[in-house]
Amino acid sequence: MTVLLLILSVVSGVFLGKYFGKKEKLAKNLLILSAGFLITICLNEVFPQVYTAETGTSLGIFVIAGVLLQMILEALTKGFEHGHFHHHNEHNILPAALMVGLFIHAFIEGIPLANEEHELSPYLWGIVFHNLPISFILGAFLFNRKHESKSAPSYPSFLIVALFALASPMGMLLGNYFNPDLQPYFLAIVGGIFLHISSVIIFESNKNHNIDWLKIGLVILGVSLALVMHLFHDHSQIIHHH
């Protein structure tokens, strides 16, 4: 079920992006909604698991490492993860660099899923909600380029989608071979990635710094959805590592 959800979140997002990709406002709204959801999952689910783990190590360093890692990956993806894509500069985004950046990003997010106690955990839904708008933008970019025939998309386009869809499941598979005691460290790194992406989307300045009520409403909706999931999620089986 977990692997199926991860793959479907990418495939469905790409499909929507292919056919509705020219509606940039829709993509932006999806990103804002997912950012509200993601930052709430990060603060209510990921960080509590990180900071209640008795590792004897300052896990905050790994959170910072996640933030820095995401900043480095954005040099490859050009900010794809938080909607920094415009058709007029698409030639600046090399498919190979985009593929590598998105793969590493999604692969690392998948590693902690190997040790999640609940199959349909809020952490998993955080990744799913995060994948949808990214995949939407990815589908719009790959299948609506001017130099690409809509009837016969190029081979690299399908390769990029396939690798992105399989990245988190592959990370999850690799996570099975790690000592479960390393879970807090991987969660801390992913928490840093989540924190950076969601905060950039939420706190980006509006035009002329006017209040954007739609943006505020979408963030509140995303936060509310995550809070509802948090309330109905059983936290009694969270493992404290020694």
Coordinates of C-alpha atoms in Angstrom, one line a residue:
M1 CA 0.0 0.0 0.0
T2 CA 2.8 2.4 0.9
V3 CA 4.7 1.8 -2.4
L4 CA 1.5 2.1 -4.4
L5 CA 0.6 5.4 -2.7
L6 CA 4.0 6.9 -3.4
I7 CA 4.0 5.9 -7.1
L8 CA 0.4 7.0 -7.6
S9 CA 1.1 10.4 -6.0
V10 CA 3.7 11.1 -8.7
V11 CA 1.9 9.5 -11.6
S12 CA -1.4 11.3 -10.9
G13 CA 0.4 14.6 -10.3
V14 CA 2.3 14.3 -13.7
F15 CA -1.0 13.4 -15.4
L16 CA -2.7 16.5 -14.0
G17 CA 0.3 18.6 -14.9
K18 CA 0.3 17.3 -18.5
Y19 CA -3.3 18.4 -19.1
F20 CA -3.7 21.3 -16.8
G21 CA -0.1 22.5 -16.6
K22 CA -0.7 25.9 -18.2
K23 CA -2.8 26.9 -15.2
E24 CA 0.2 28.1 -13.1
K25 CA -2.2 29.5 -10.4
L26 CA -3.5 26.0 -9.8
A27 CA 0.0 24.6 -9.3
K28 CA 0.9 27.5 -7.0
N29 CA -2.2 26.9 -4.9
L30 CA -1.5 23.2 -4.6
L31 CA 2.0 24.0 -3.5
I32 CA 0.7 26.4 -0.8
L33 CA -1.8 23.8 0.5
S34 CA 0.8 21.1 0.6
A35 CA 3.2 23.5 2.4
G36 CA 0.7 24.1 5.2
F37 CA 0.2 20.3 5.5
L38 CA 4.0 19.5 5.3
I39 CA 5.1 22.0 7.9
T40 CA 2.5 20.8 10.3
I41 CA 3.5 17.1 9.8
C42 CA 7.1 18.2 10.3
L43 CA 6.4 20.0 13.6
N44 CA 3.7 17.5 15.0
E45 CA 5.0 14.2 13.8
V46 CA 8.7 14.3 12.6
F47 CA 10.3 16.5 15.1
P48 CA 8.6 14.9 18.2
Q49 CA 10.0 11.5 17.1
V50 CA 13.4 13.1 16.5
Y51 CA 13.7 14.9 19.8
T52 CA 12.2 12.2 22.0
A53 CA 14.8 9.7 20.8
E54 CA 17.5 9.2 23.4
T55 CA 20.5 9.0 21.2
G56 CA 23.0 11.0 23.2
T57 CA 23.7 13.1 20.1
S58 CA 22.5 16.6 19.2
L59 CA 20.0 15.7 16.4
G60 CA 19.6 19.4 15.7
I61 CA 22.8 19.2 13.7
F62 CA 21.1 16.6 11.4
V63 CA 18.1 18.9 10.9
I64 CA 20.4 21.7 9.9
A65 CA 22.2 19.2 7.6
G66 CA 18.8 18.5 5.9
V67 CA 18.3 22.2 5.4
L68 CA 21.7 22.6 3.8
L69 CA 21.3 19.5 1.7
Q70 CA 18.1 20.8 0.3
M71 CA 19.8 24.1 -0.6
I72 CA 22.4 22.2 -2.5
L73 CA 19.9 20.1 -4.3
E74 CA 18.1 23.2 -5.4
A75 CA 21.2 24.2 -7.3
L76 CA 20.3 21.1 -9.5
T77 CA 16.5 21.4 -9.5
K78 CA 16.4 25.3 -9.7
G79 CA 13.8 25.4 -7.0
F80 CA 11.3 22.9 -8.6
E81 CA 10.3 21.7 -5.2
H82 CA 8.7 25.0 -4.3
G83 CA 7.4 26.1 -7.6
H84 CA 10.3 28.2 -8.9
F85 CA 9.7 27.3 -12.5
H86 CA 8.7 29.6 -15.4
H87 CA 8.4 28.6 -19.0
H88 CA 10.6 31.4 -20.2
N89 CA 13.7 30.0 -18.5
E90 CA 13.1 26.3 -19.0
H91 CA 16.2 26.0 -21.1
N92 CA 18.2 26.7 -17.9
I93 CA 16.9 23.5 -16.3
L94 CA 18.9 20.5 -17.7
P95 CA 16.8 17.3 -17.5
A96 CA 19.8 15.3 -16.2
A97 CA 20.4 17.8 -13.3
L98 CA 16.6 17.9 -12.6
M99 CA 16.5 14.1 -12.6
V100 CA 19.5 13.7 -10.2
G101 CA 18.2 16.4 -7.8
L102 CA 14.6 15.1 -7.6
F103 CA 15.8 11.5 -7.3
I104 CA 18.1 12.3 -4.3
H105 CA 15.4 14.4 -2.7
A106 CA 12.7 11.7 -2.9
F107 CA 15.1 8.8 -2.2
I108 CA 16.2 10.3 1.2
E109 CA 12.5 11.0 2.1
G110 CA 11.8 7.3 1.5
I111 CA 14.4 5.9 3.9
P112 CA 12.5 6.5 7.2
L113 CA 9.4 4.8 5.8
A114 CA 11.1 1.5 6.3
N115 CA 10.7 1.8 10.1
E116 CA 7.3 3.5 10.3
E117 CA 5.1 1.7 12.8
H118 CA 1.9 2.5 10.9
E119 CA 1.5 1.8 7.1
L120 CA -0.6 4.9 6.5
S121 CA 1.3 7.2 8.8
P122 CA 1.1 11.0 8.7
Y123 CA 4.7 11.0 7.6
L124 CA 3.8 9.0 4.5
W125 CA 0.8 11.3 3.8
G126 CA 3.2 14.3 4.1
I127 CA 5.3 12.8 1.3
V128 CA 2.2 12.1 -0.8
F129 CA 0.9 15.6 -0.4
H130 CA 4.3 17.0 -1.1
N131 CA 4.7 14.8 -4.3
L132 CA 1.5 15.9 -5.9
P133 CA 2.3 19.6 -6.6
I134 CA 5.9 18.8 -7.5
S135 CA 4.7 16.1 -10.0
F136 CA 2.1 18.6 -11.3
I137 CA 4.9 21.1 -12.1
L138 CA 7.1 18.3 -13.4
G139 CA 4.4 17.0 -15.8
A140 CA 3.8 20.6 -17.0
F141 CA 7.5 21.1 -17.6
L142 CA 8.2 17.8 -19.3
F143 CA 5.1 17.4 -21.5
N144 CA 4.3 20.9 -22.4
R145 CA 7.6 22.2 -23.6
K146 CA 7.5 24.0 -27.0
H147 CA 10.1 21.9 -28.5
E148 CA 8.5 18.6 -27.4
S149 CA 5.7 17.0 -29.4
K150 CA 2.7 16.5 -27.3
S151 CA 1.8 13.3 -29.2
A152 CA 5.3 11.7 -28.7
P153 CA 7.1 12.9 -25.6
S154 CA 10.8 12.2 -25.5
Y155 CA 12.4 9.2 -23.8
P156 CA 14.1 11.3 -21.1
S157 CA 10.7 12.7 -20.0
F158 CA 9.4 9.2 -19.2
L159 CA 12.7 8.3 -17.6
I160 CA 12.6 11.3 -15.2
V161 CA 9.0 10.5 -14.2
A162 CA 9.8 6.8 -13.6
L163 CA 12.9 7.6 -11.5
F164 CA 11.0 10.2 -9.4
A165 CA 8.1 7.8 -8.9
L166 CA 10.4 5.0 -7.8
A167 CA 12.9 7.0 -5.8
S168 CA 11.0 7.0 -2.4
P169 CA 10.1 3.2 -2.7
M170 CA 13.8 2.5 -3.4
G171 CA 14.8 4.6 -0.4
M172 CA 12.3 2.7 1.7
L173 CA 13.8 -0.6 0.4
L174 CA 17.3 0.5 1.4
G175 CA 16.0 1.7 4.8
N176 CA 15.2 -2.0 5.6
Y177 CA 19.0 -2.7 5.7
F178 CA 19.8 0.1 8.2
N179 CA 19.8 -0.3 12.0
P180 CA 16.4 0.9 13.3
D181 CA 18.4 3.0 15.8
L182 CA 19.4 5.3 12.9
Q183 CA 15.8 6.2 12.3
P184 CA 16.0 9.5 14.3
Y185 CA 18.9 10.7 12.2
F186 CA 17.2 10.1 8.9
L187 CA 14.0 11.7 10.2
A188 CA 16.0 14.7 11.4
I189 CA 17.6 15.1 7.9
V190 CA 14.2 14.8 6.2
G191 CA 12.7 17.1 8.8
G192 CA 15.2 19.7 7.7
I193 CA 14.3 19.2 4.1
F194 CA 10.6 19.5 4.9
L195 CA 11.1 22.6 7.0
H196 CA 13.1 24.4 4.3
I197 CA 10.7 23.6 1.4
S198 CA 7.5 24.4 3.3
S199 CA 8.8 27.6 4.9
V200 CA 10.1 28.9 1.6
I201 CA 6.7 28.4 0.0
I202 CA 4.7 29.8 3.0
F203 CA 7.0 32.8 3.7
E204 CA 7.7 34.0 0.2
S205 CA 6.9 37.6 -0.1
N206 CA 3.7 38.6 -1.8
K207 CA 3.6 41.3 -4.5
N208 CA 4.1 44.6 -2.8
H209 CA 3.8 42.7 0.5
N210 CA 0.0 42.9 0.4
I211 CA -2.0 40.4 2.4
D212 CA -2.9 37.4 0.2
W213 CA -6.0 36.0 1.9
L214 CA -6.2 33.1 -0.5
K215 CA -2.7 32.1 0.4
I216 CA -3.4 32.4 4.1
G217 CA -6.6 30.4 3.7
L218 CA -4.8 27.6 1.8
V219 CA -2.1 27.4 4.5
I220 CA -4.8 27.2 7.2
L221 CA -6.6 24.4 5.2
G222 CA -3.3 22.5 4.8
V223 CA -2.6 22.9 8.5
S224 CA -6.1 21.8 9.5
L225 CA -5.9 18.6 7.3
A226 CA -2.6 17.7 9.0
L227 CA -4.0 18.4 12.5
V228 CA -7.0 16.2 11.9
M229 CA -4.7 13.4 10.7
H230 CA -2.5 13.9 13.7
L231 CA -5.5 13.7 16.1
F232 CA -6.7 10.4 14.6
H233 CA -3.2 8.9 14.4
D234 CA -2.3 6.4 17.2
H235 CA 1.0 7.7 18.8
S236 CA 1.1 5.1 21.5
Q237 CA 3.5 2.9 19.6
I238 CA 6.2 5.4 18.9
I239 CA 9.5 3.8 19.7
H240 CA 12.1 5.5 21.9
H241 CA 15.5 4.5 20.8
H242 CA 18.2 3.9 23.4

